[in-house]
Coordinates of N, CA and C in Angstrom, one line a residue:
Chain A
D18 N 57.2 96.0 77.1 CA 56.1 95.3 76.5 C 55.4 94.5 77.5
V19 N 54.1 94.5 77.5 CA 53.3 93.8 78.5 C 53.4 92.3 78.3
K20 N 53.6 91.6 79.4 CA 53.7 90.1 79.3 C 52.7 89.5 80.3
V21 N 51.8 88.7 79.7 CA 50.9 87.9 80.6 C 51.3 86.5 80.3
T22 N 51.7 85.8 81.4 CA 52.2 84.4 81.2 C 51.2 83.4 81.9
Q23 N 50.8 82.5 81.2 CA 49.9 81.4 81.7 C 50.8 80.2 81.9
S24 N 50.7 79.5 83.0 CA 51.7 78.5 83.4 C 51.7 77.3 82.4
S25 N 50.6 76.9 81.9 CA 50.6 75.8 81.0 C 49.9 76.1 79.7
R26 N 50.4 75.6 78.6 CA 49.7 75.8 77.3 C 48.6 74.7 77.1
Y27 N 49.0 73.5 77.6 CA 48.0 72.3 77.4 C 48.0 71.6 78.8
L28 N 46.8 71.2 79.1 CA 46.6 70.5 80.4 C 45.5 69.4 80.2
V29 N 45.8 68.2 80.7 CA 44.8 67.2 80.7 C 44.5 66.7 82.1
K30 N 43.3 66.7 82.5 CA 42.9 66.3 83.9 C 41.7 65.4 83.8
R31 N 41.4 64.8 85.0 CA 40.3 63.8 85.1 C 39.1 64.4 85.8
T32 N 38.0 64.0 85.5 CA 36.7 64.4 86.1 C 36.9 64.3 87.6
G33 N 36.5 65.3 88.4 CA 36.5 65.3 89.8 C 37.8 65.9 90.4
E34 N 38.8 66.0 89.6 CA 40.1 66.6 90.1 C 39.9 68.1 90.4
K35 N 40.7 68.6 91.3 CA 40.9 70.0 91.6 C 42.0 70.5 90.7
V36 N 41.7 71.5 89.9 CA 42.6 72.0 88.8 C 42.9 73.5 89.1
F37 N 44.2 73.8 89.0 CA 44.7 75.2 89.2 C 45.3 75.7 87.9
L38 N 44.8 76.8 87.5 CA 45.4 77.5 86.3 C 46.0 78.8 86.8
E39 N 47.3 79.0 86.5 CA 48.0 80.2 87.0 C 48.3 81.2 86.0
C40 N 48.3 82.5 86.4 CA 48.5 83.6 85.5 C 49.4 84.6 86.2
V41 N 50.4 85.1 85.5 CA 51.3 86.1 86.1 C 51.4 87.2 85.0
Q42 N 51.3 88.5 85.5 CA 51.6 89.6 84.6 C 52.7 90.5 85.2
D43 N 53.4 91.1 84.3 CA 54.6 91.8 84.7 C 54.5 93.4 84.6
M44 N 53.3 93.9 84.4 CA 53.2 95.3 84.2 C 52.5 96.0 85.4
D45 N 52.4 95.4 86.5 CA 51.9 96.1 87.7 C 50.4 96.5 87.5
H46 N 49.7 95.7 86.7 CA 48.3 96.1 86.4 C 47.4 95.7 87.6
E47 N 46.5 96.6 87.9 CA 45.5 96.4 89.0 C 44.5 95.3 88.6
N48 N 44.0 95.4 87.4 CA 42.9 94.5 87.0 C 43.4 93.2 86.3
M49 N 42.8 92.1 86.7 CA 43.1 90.8 86.1 C 41.8 90.1 85.8
F50 N 41.8 89.2 84.8 CA 40.6 88.6 84.3 C 40.8 87.2 83.9
W51 N 39.8 86.3 84.1 CA 39.8 85.0 83.5 C 38.6 84.8 82.6
Y52 N 38.9 84.3 81.4 CA 37.9 84.1 80.4 C 38.0 82.6 79.9
R53 N 36.9 82.1 79.4 CA 37.0 80.9 78.6 C 36.5 81.2 77.2
Q54 N 37.1 80.5 76.2 CA 36.7 80.7 74.8 C 36.2 79.3 74.3
D55 N 35.0 79.3 73.8 CA 34.4 78.1 73.2 C 33.9 78.5 71.8
P56 N 34.0 77.5 70.9 CA 33.5 77.8 69.5 C 32.1 78.3 69.5
G57 N 31.9 79.4 68.7 CA 30.5 79.9 68.6 C 30.0 80.7 69.8
L58 N 30.8 80.8 70.8 CA 30.4 81.5 72.0 C 31.3 82.7 72.4
G59 N 32.4 82.8 71.6 CA 33.3 83.9 71.9 C 34.0 83.8 73.2
L60 N 34.4 84.9 73.8 CA 35.1 84.9 75.1 C 34.1 85.2 76.2
R61 N 34.0 84.4 77.2 CA 33.1 84.7 78.3 C 33.8 84.9 79.6
L62 N 33.5 85.9 80.4 CA 34.2 86.2 81.6 C 33.8 85.3 82.7
I63 N 34.8 84.8 83.4 CA 34.5 83.9 84.5 C 34.6 84.6 85.8
Y64 N 35.7 85.2 86.1 CA 35.9 86.0 87.3 C 36.9 87.2 86.9
F65 N 36.9 88.2 87.7 CA 37.9 89.3 87.6 C 38.2 89.8 88.9
S66 N 39.4 90.5 88.9 CA 39.9 91.1 90.2 C 40.4 92.4 89.9
Y67 N 40.1 93.4 90.7 CA 40.6 94.8 90.5 C 41.6 95.2 91.6
D68 N 42.0 94.2 92.5 CA 43.0 94.5 93.5 C 43.3 93.2 94.2
V69 N 44.4 93.2 94.9 CA 44.8 92.1 95.7 C 43.7 91.7 96.7
K70 N 43.4 90.4 96.7 CA 42.4 89.8 97.6 C 41.0 90.2 97.2
M71 N 40.8 90.9 96.1 CA 39.4 91.3 95.7 C 39.1 90.4 94.5
K72 N 37.8 90.0 94.4 CA 37.3 89.3 93.3 C 35.9 89.6 93.0
E73 N 35.5 89.5 91.8 CA 34.1 89.7 91.3 C 33.7 88.6 90.4
K74 N 32.5 88.2 90.5 CA 32.0 87.2 89.5 C 31.8 87.8 88.2
G75 N 32.1 87.0 87.2 CA 31.8 87.4 85.8 C 30.5 86.8 85.4
D76 N 30.4 86.5 84.1 CA 29.1 86.0 83.6 C 28.9 84.5 83.8
I77 N 30.0 83.7 84.0 CA 29.8 82.3 84.2 C 30.7 81.7 85.3
P78 N 30.5 82.2 86.5 CA 31.4 81.8 87.6 C 31.1 80.4 88.2
E79 N 30.1 79.7 87.8 CA 29.7 78.5 88.5 C 30.7 77.4 88.2
G80 N 31.2 76.7 89.3 CA 32.1 75.7 89.2 C 33.6 76.1 89.2
Y81 N 33.8 77.5 89.4 CA 35.1 78.0 89.4 C 35.3 78.9 90.7
S82 N 36.5 79.1 91.1 CA 36.8 80.1 92.1 C 38.2 80.7 91.7
V83 N 38.6 81.8 92.4 CA 39.8 82.4 92.0 C 40.6 82.8 93.3
S84 N 41.8 83.2 93.1 CA 42.7 83.6 94.2 C 43.6 84.7 93.7
R85 N 43.7 85.8 94.5 CA 44.6 86.8 94.1 C 45.3 87.3 95.4
E86 N 46.4 86.6 95.7 CA 47.2 86.9 96.9 C 48.3 87.9 96.7
K87 N 48.7 88.0 95.4 CA 49.7 89.0 95.1 C 49.2 89.7 93.8
K88 N 49.6 91.0 93.7 CA 49.1 91.8 92.6 C 49.4 91.2 91.2
E89 N 50.6 90.5 91.0 CA 50.9 90.1 89.7 C 50.4 88.7 89.4
R90 N 49.7 88.0 90.3 CA 49.3 86.6 90.1 C 47.8 86.5 90.3
F91 N 47.2 85.8 89.4 CA 45.7 85.5 89.5 C 45.5 84.1 89.1
S92 N 45.0 83.3 90.1 CA 44.8 81.9 89.9 C 43.3 81.5 89.7
L93 N 43.1 80.6 88.7 CA 41.7 80.1 88.5 C 41.7 78.7 89.0
I94 N 40.6 78.4 89.8 CA 40.5 77.0 90.4 C 39.2 76.4 90.0
L95 N 39.4 75.2 89.4 CA 38.2 74.3 89.1 C 38.1 73.4 90.3
E96 N 37.1 73.6 91.1 CA 37.0 72.9 92.4 C 36.8 71.4 92.2
S97 N 36.0 71.0 91.2 CA 35.8 69.6 90.9 C 35.6 69.5 89.4
A98 N 36.6 69.2 88.7 CA 36.5 69.4 87.2 C 35.5 68.5 86.6
S99 N 34.8 69.0 85.6 CA 33.8 68.3 84.9 C 34.1 68.4 83.4
T100 N 33.5 67.5 82.6 CA 33.8 67.5 81.1 C 33.4 68.7 80.5
N101 N 32.3 69.4 81.0 CA 31.9 70.6 80.3 C 32.8 71.8 80.6
Q102 N 33.8 71.6 81.4 CA 34.8 72.6 81.6 C 36.0 72.5 80.7
T103 N 36.0 71.5 79.7 CA 37.0 71.4 78.7 C 36.9 72.7 77.8
S104 N 37.9 73.4 77.7 CA 37.9 74.7 77.0 C 39.3 75.3 76.9
M105 N 39.3 76.4 76.2 CA 40.5 77.3 76.2 C 40.3 78.4 77.2
Y106 N 41.3 78.5 78.1 CA 41.2 79.5 79.2 C 42.2 80.6 79.0
L107 N 41.7 81.8 79.0 CA 42.5 83.0 78.7 C 42.6 83.9 79.9
C108 N 43.8 84.3 80.3 CA 44.0 85.3 81.3 C 44.3 86.7 80.7
A109 N 43.9 87.7 81.3 CA 44.2 89.1 80.8 C 44.4 90.0 82.0
S110 N 45.1 91.1 81.7 CA 45.3 92.2 82.7 C 45.2 93.5 82.1
S111 N 44.8 94.5 82.9 CA 44.8 95.9 82.4 C 45.0 96.9 83.6
P112 N 45.5 98.1 83.2 CA 45.7 99.1 84.3 C 44.3 99.6 84.8
V113 N 44.4 100.3 85.9 CA 43.1 100.8 86.4 C 42.6 102.1 85.7
E114 N 43.6 102.7 85.0 CA 43.2 103.9 84.2 C 42.1 103.5 83.1
G115 N 41.2 104.4 82.9 CA 40.1 104.0 82.0 C 40.5 104.0 80.6
N116 N 39.7 103.3 79.8 CA 40.0 103.2 78.3 C 41.3 102.6 78.0
Q117 N 41.8 101.6 78.7 CA 43.0 100.9 78.4 C 42.7 99.5 78.0
P118 N 43.3 99.0 76.9 CA 42.9 97.6 76.5 C 43.5 96.6 77.4
Q119 N 42.8 95.4 77.5 CA 43.3 94.3 78.2 C 44.4 93.6 77.4
H120 N 45.4 93.1 78.1 CA 46.4 92.3 77.4 C 46.3 90.8 77.8
F121 N 46.3 90.0 76.9 CA 46.0 88.6 77.1 C 47.3 87.7 77.1
G122 N 47.2 86.6 77.8 CA 48.2 85.5 77.7 C 47.8 84.7 76.5
D123 N 48.6 83.6 76.3 CA 48.4 82.8 75.1 C 47.4 81.7 75.3
G124 N 46.9 81.6 76.5 CA 45.9 80.6 76.8 C 46.3 79.3 77.3
T125 N 45.4 78.6 78.0 CA 45.7 77.2 78.4 C 44.5 76.4 77.8
R126 N 44.9 75.4 77.0 CA 43.8 74.5 76.5 C 43.7 73.3 77.5
L127 N 42.6 73.3 78.2 CA 42.3 72.3 79.2 C 41.3 71.3 78.7
S128 N 41.7 70.0 78.9 CA 40.9 68.9 78.5 C 40.6 68.1 79.8
I129 N 39.3 67.9 80.0 CA 38.8 67.1 81.2 C 38.3 65.8 80.7
L130 N 38.9 64.7 81.1 CA 38.5 63.4 80.6 C 37.6 62.7 81.6
Chain B
D12 N 21.7 86.1 77.2 CA 21.4 87.2 76.2 C 22.7 87.8 75.7
Q13 N 22.9 87.7 74.4 CA 24.2 88.1 73.8 C 24.1 89.6 73.6
Q14 N 24.8 90.4 74.4 CA 24.8 91.9 74.3 C 25.6 92.4 73.2
V15 N 26.6 91.6 72.7 CA 27.5 92.0 71.6 C 27.4 90.9 70.6
K16 N 27.0 91.3 69.4 CA 26.8 90.2 68.4 C 27.6 90.4 67.1
Q17 N 28.2 89.4 66.6 CA 28.9 89.4 65.4 C 28.2 88.3 64.5
N18 N 27.4 88.8 63.6 CA 26.4 87.9 62.9 C 27.1 87.1 61.8
S19 N 28.3 87.5 61.4 CA 29.0 86.7 60.4 C 30.1 85.9 61.0
P20 N 29.9 84.5 61.1 CA 30.9 83.7 61.7 C 32.2 83.7 60.8
S21 N 32.1 83.9 59.5 CA 33.3 83.9 58.6 C 33.1 84.8 57.5
L22 N 34.3 85.2 56.9 CA 34.3 86.2 55.8 C 35.6 85.9 55.0
S23 N 35.4 85.8 53.7 CA 36.6 85.7 52.8 C 36.7 86.9 51.9
V24 N 37.9 87.4 51.8 CA 38.2 88.6 51.0 C 39.5 88.4 50.2
Q25 N 39.4 88.9 49.0 CA 40.6 88.8 48.2 C 41.7 89.8 48.7
E26 N 42.9 89.3 48.6 CA 44.1 90.2 49.0 C 44.0 91.5 48.2
G27 N 44.3 92.6 49.0 CA 44.3 93.9 48.4 C 42.9 94.6 48.4
R28 N 41.9 93.8 48.7 CA 40.5 94.5 48.7 C 40.2 94.9 50.2
I29 N 39.1 95.5 50.4 CA 38.7 95.9 51.7 C 38.0 94.8 52.4
S30 N 38.3 94.6 53.7 CA 37.6 93.7 54.6 C 36.7 94.6 55.5
I31 N 35.5 94.2 55.7 CA 34.6 94.9 56.6 C 34.0 93.9 57.5
L32 N 34.3 94.1 58.8 CA 33.7 93.2 59.8 C 32.7 94.0 60.7
N33 N 31.6 93.4 61.0 CA 30.5 94.1 61.6 C 30.2 93.6 63.0
C34 N 29.7 94.5 63.8 CA 29.4 94.2 65.2 C 28.2 95.0 65.7
D35 N 27.2 94.4 66.3 CA 26.1 95.1 66.8 C 26.0 94.9 68.4
Y36 N 25.5 95.8 69.1 CA 25.3 95.7 70.5 C 23.9 96.2 70.9
T37 N 23.5 95.7 72.1 CA 22.2 96.1 72.6 C 22.2 97.0 73.8
N38 N 23.3 97.0 74.5 CA 23.4 97.8 75.8 C 23.8 99.2 75.5
S39 N 22.9 100.1 75.7 CA 23.2 101.5 75.4 C 24.2 102.2 76.4
M40 N 24.5 101.4 77.5 CA 25.4 102.0 78.5 C 26.9 101.7 78.1
F41 N 27.1 100.9 77.0 CA 28.5 100.7 76.6 C 29.0 102.0 76.1
D42 N 30.3 102.3 76.5 CA 30.8 103.6 76.1 C 32.2 103.5 75.6
Y43 N 32.7 102.3 75.4 CA 34.1 102.1 74.8 C 34.1 100.8 74.1
F44 N 34.7 100.8 72.9 CA 34.6 99.6 72.1 C 36.0 99.3 71.6
L45 N 36.3 98.0 71.5 CA 37.6 97.5 71.0 C 37.4 96.4 70.0
W46 N 38.5 96.3 69.2 CA 38.6 95.1 68.3 C 39.9 94.4 68.7
Y47 N 39.8 93.0 68.8 CA 40.9 92.2 69.0 C 41.0 91.2 67.9
K48 N 42.3 90.8 67.6 CA 42.6 89.8 66.6 C 43.2 88.6 67.3
K49 N 42.8 87.4 66.8 CA 43.3 86.2 67.4 C 43.8 85.2 66.4
Y50 N 45.1 84.8 66.5 CA 45.6 83.7 65.7 C 45.4 82.4 66.5
P51 N 45.4 81.3 65.8 CA 45.3 80.0 66.5 C 46.4 79.8 67.5
A52 N 46.1 79.3 68.7 CA 47.1 79.0 69.7 C 47.8 80.2 70.3
E53 N 47.2 81.4 70.1 CA 47.7 82.6 70.7 C 46.5 83.3 71.4
G54 N 46.9 84.2 72.4 CA 45.9 85.0 73.0 C 45.4 86.1 72.1
P55 N 44.3 86.7 72.3 CA 43.8 87.9 71.5 C 44.8 89.0 71.7
T56 N 45.0 89.8 70.6 CA 45.9 91.0 70.7 C 45.0 92.2 70.3
F57 N 45.2 93.2 71.0 CA 44.4 94.5 70.8 C 44.8 95.1 69.5
L58 N 43.7 95.5 68.8 CA 43.9 96.1 67.4 C 43.6 97.6 67.4
I59 N 42.4 97.9 67.8 CA 42.0 99.3 67.7 C 40.8 99.5 68.6
S60 N 40.6 100.8 69.1 CA 39.5 101.0 69.9 C 38.8 102.3 69.5
I61 N 37.6 102.6 70.1 CA 36.9 103.8 69.9 C 36.1 104.2 71.1
S62 N 36.1 105.4 71.4 CA 35.2 105.9 72.5 C 33.9 106.3 72.0
S63 N 32.9 106.2 72.8 CA 31.5 106.6 72.3 C 31.3 108.0 72.0
I64 N 32.3 108.9 72.3 CA 32.2 110.3 71.9 C 32.7 110.5 70.5
K65 N 33.3 109.5 69.9 CA 33.7 109.6 68.5 C 32.9 108.7 67.6
D66 N 33.0 109.0 66.3 CA 32.3 108.1 65.4 C 33.3 107.4 64.4
K67 N 34.6 107.7 64.5 CA 35.6 107.1 63.7 C 37.0 107.2 64.4
N68 N 37.7 106.1 64.2 CA 39.1 106.1 64.7 C 39.9 105.3 63.7
E69 N 41.1 105.9 63.3 CA 41.9 105.3 62.2 C 43.3 105.0 62.7
D70 N 43.8 103.8 62.4 CA 45.2 103.5 62.7 C 45.8 102.7 61.6
G71 N 46.5 103.4 60.7 CA 47.1 102.7 59.5 C 46.0 102.1 58.6
R72 N 46.1 100.8 58.4 CA 45.2 100.1 57.5 C 43.8 99.9 58.2
F73 N 43.7 100.1 59.5 CA 42.5 99.8 60.2 C 41.7 101.0 60.6
T74 N 40.4 101.0 60.4 CA 39.5 102.0 60.8 C 38.3 101.4 61.4
V75 N 37.9 102.0 62.6 CA 36.7 101.6 63.2 C 35.7 102.7 63.1
F76 N 34.5 102.3 62.8 CA 33.4 103.3 62.7 C 32.3 102.9 63.8
L77 N 31.8 103.9 64.4 CA 30.8 103.7 65.4 C 29.5 104.5 65.1
N78 N 28.4 103.8 65.0 CA 27.1 104.4 64.8 C 26.3 104.2 66.0
K79 N 26.2 105.2 66.9 CA 25.6 105.0 68.2 C 24.1 104.8 68.1
S80 N 23.5 105.5 67.2 CA 22.0 105.5 67.1 C 21.6 104.1 66.6
A81 N 22.4 103.4 65.8 CA 22.1 102.1 65.3 C 22.7 101.0 66.2
K82 N 23.5 101.4 67.2 CA 24.2 100.5 68.0 C 25.0 99.5 67.2
H83 N 25.8 100.1 66.3 CA 26.6 99.3 65.3 C 28.0 99.8 65.2
L84 N 29.0 98.9 65.2 CA 30.3 99.3 64.8 C 30.9 98.4 63.8
S85 N 31.8 98.9 63.0 CA 32.5 98.1 62.0 C 34.0 98.4 62.0
L86 N 34.7 97.4 61.5 CA 36.1 97.4 61.4 C 36.4 97.3 59.9
H87 N 37.1 98.3 59.3 CA 37.5 98.2 57.9 C 39.1 98.0 57.9
I88 N 39.5 97.1 57.1 CA 40.9 96.8 56.8 C 41.1 97.0 55.3
V89 N 42.0 97.9 55.0 CA 42.3 98.2 53.6 C 43.7 98.7 53.4
P90 N 44.5 98.1 52.5 CA 44.2 96.9 51.8 C 44.4 95.6 52.7
S91 N 43.6 94.6 52.4 CA 43.7 93.4 53.2 C 45.0 92.6 52.8
Q92 N 45.6 92.0 53.8 CA 46.9 91.3 53.5 C 46.7 89.8 54.1
P93 N 47.5 88.9 53.5 CA 47.4 87.5 54.0 C 47.5 87.4 55.5
G94 N 48.4 88.2 56.1 CA 48.6 88.1 57.6 C 47.4 88.6 58.4
D95 N 46.4 89.2 57.7 CA 45.2 89.6 58.4 C 44.3 88.4 58.7
S96 N 44.5 87.3 58.1 CA 43.7 86.1 58.3 C 43.8 85.7 59.8
A97 N 42.7 85.8 60.4 CA 42.6 85.5 61.9 C 41.1 85.6 62.3
V98 N 40.9 85.3 63.6 CA 39.5 85.6 64.1 C 39.5 86.9 64.8
Y99 N 38.5 87.7 64.5 CA 38.4 89.1 65.0 C 37.2 89.1 66.0
F100 N 37.5 89.6 67.1 CA 36.4 89.8 68.2 C 36.2 91.3 68.4
C101 N 34.9 91.7 68.4 CA 34.7 93.0 69.0 C 34.3 92.9 70.4
A102 N 34.5 93.9 71.2 CA 34.2 93.9 72.6 C 33.8 95.3 73.0
A103 N 33.0 95.3 74.1 CA 32.4 96.6 74.5 C 32.6 96.7 76.0
V104 N 32.7 97.9 76.5 CA 32.9 98.2 77.9 C 31.8 99.1 78.5
E105 N 31.3 98.8 79.6 CA 30.4 99.7 80.4 C 31.3 100.0 81.6
Q106 N 31.8 101.2 81.6 CA 32.8 101.5 82.6 C 32.1 101.7 84.0
T107 N 32.4 100.8 84.9 CA 31.9 100.9 86.2 C 33.0 100.6 87.2
L108 N 33.3 101.6 88.0 CA 34.3 101.5 89.1 C 35.7 101.2 88.5
G109 N 35.8 101.5 87.2 CA 37.1 101.3 86.6 C 37.5 99.9 86.4
N110 N 36.6 99.0 86.5 CA 36.9 97.6 86.3 C 37.2 97.2 84.9
E111 N 36.7 98.0 83.9 CA 36.9 97.7 82.5 C 36.5 96.3 82.1
K112 N 35.3 95.9 82.6 CA 34.7 94.6 82.3 C 34.3 94.6 80.8
L113 N 34.9 93.7 80.0 CA 34.7 93.6 78.6 C 33.6 92.5 78.3
T114 N 32.7 92.9 77.4 CA 31.7 91.9 76.9 C 32.1 91.7 75.4
F115 N 32.4 90.4 75.1 CA 32.9 90.1 73.7 C 31.8 89.6 72.8
G116 N 32.0 89.8 71.5 CA 31.1 89.1 70.6 C 31.7 87.7 70.3
T117 N 31.0 87.0 69.4 CA 31.4 85.6 69.2 C 32.5 85.4 68.2
G118 N 32.9 86.5 67.5 CA 34.0 86.4 66.6 C 33.6 86.2 65.2
T119 N 34.5 86.7 64.3 CA 34.4 86.5 62.8 C 35.7 86.0 62.3
R120 N 35.7 84.9 61.7 CA 37.0 84.3 61.1 C 37.2 84.9 59.7
L121 N 38.2 85.7 59.6 CA 38.5 86.4 58.3 C 39.6 85.6 57.6
T122 N 39.3 85.3 56.3 CA 40.3 84.6 55.5 C 40.6 85.5 54.3
I123 N 41.9 85.8 54.2 CA 42.4 86.6 53.0 C 42.9 85.7 52.0
I124 N 42.3 85.8 50.8 CA 42.7 84.9 49.7 C 43.7 85.5 48.8
P125 N 44.9 84.9 48.7 CA 46.0 85.5 47.9 C 45.6 85.6 46.4

């Protein structure tokens, strides 16, 4: 069974802090994704990666960066956290073969004070 | 610009009846569609999918219908059960370079009334 693990369920940080959200998957998937979920807006793609050290911007990359040094790990970085980055963050992974669903972690609820 | 739209934010259905959730899209390049179900404090879980070469896919109580000319898909759940109460997201894929980049709708909160 696919397991996508996000390091924290809840996180509280202060404005201006550098924040790291970690995600690990155990299925040797090539593709990994970071989304944020906000009420009334659904899930919006921040960044994705289709291979180690590769990254692509999603729909809302501003204020974020990512790191993929190992295949199983994909990190989301908030360079200087702001209150409008308070959200639920979801990580997902999928294999490179076409028409395969993405598997999601349980999310990190991040509050920026 | 919202390329995938779920115009009903919420839906209430009596237990045992049919639940119909709708989704519209604008990008004609989308060629694969998925439905996800999300409980509070959990990540979305994959429910069912359909390729653009089909117009129907069925899995137990869940059936997805695709009308390409109308750019519309729907999820039918029958019979509805209390455990089906959740937020449902439709998602669409325009397959480029095998990245499987998903575009999600805004979600519909389904409540099954016992």
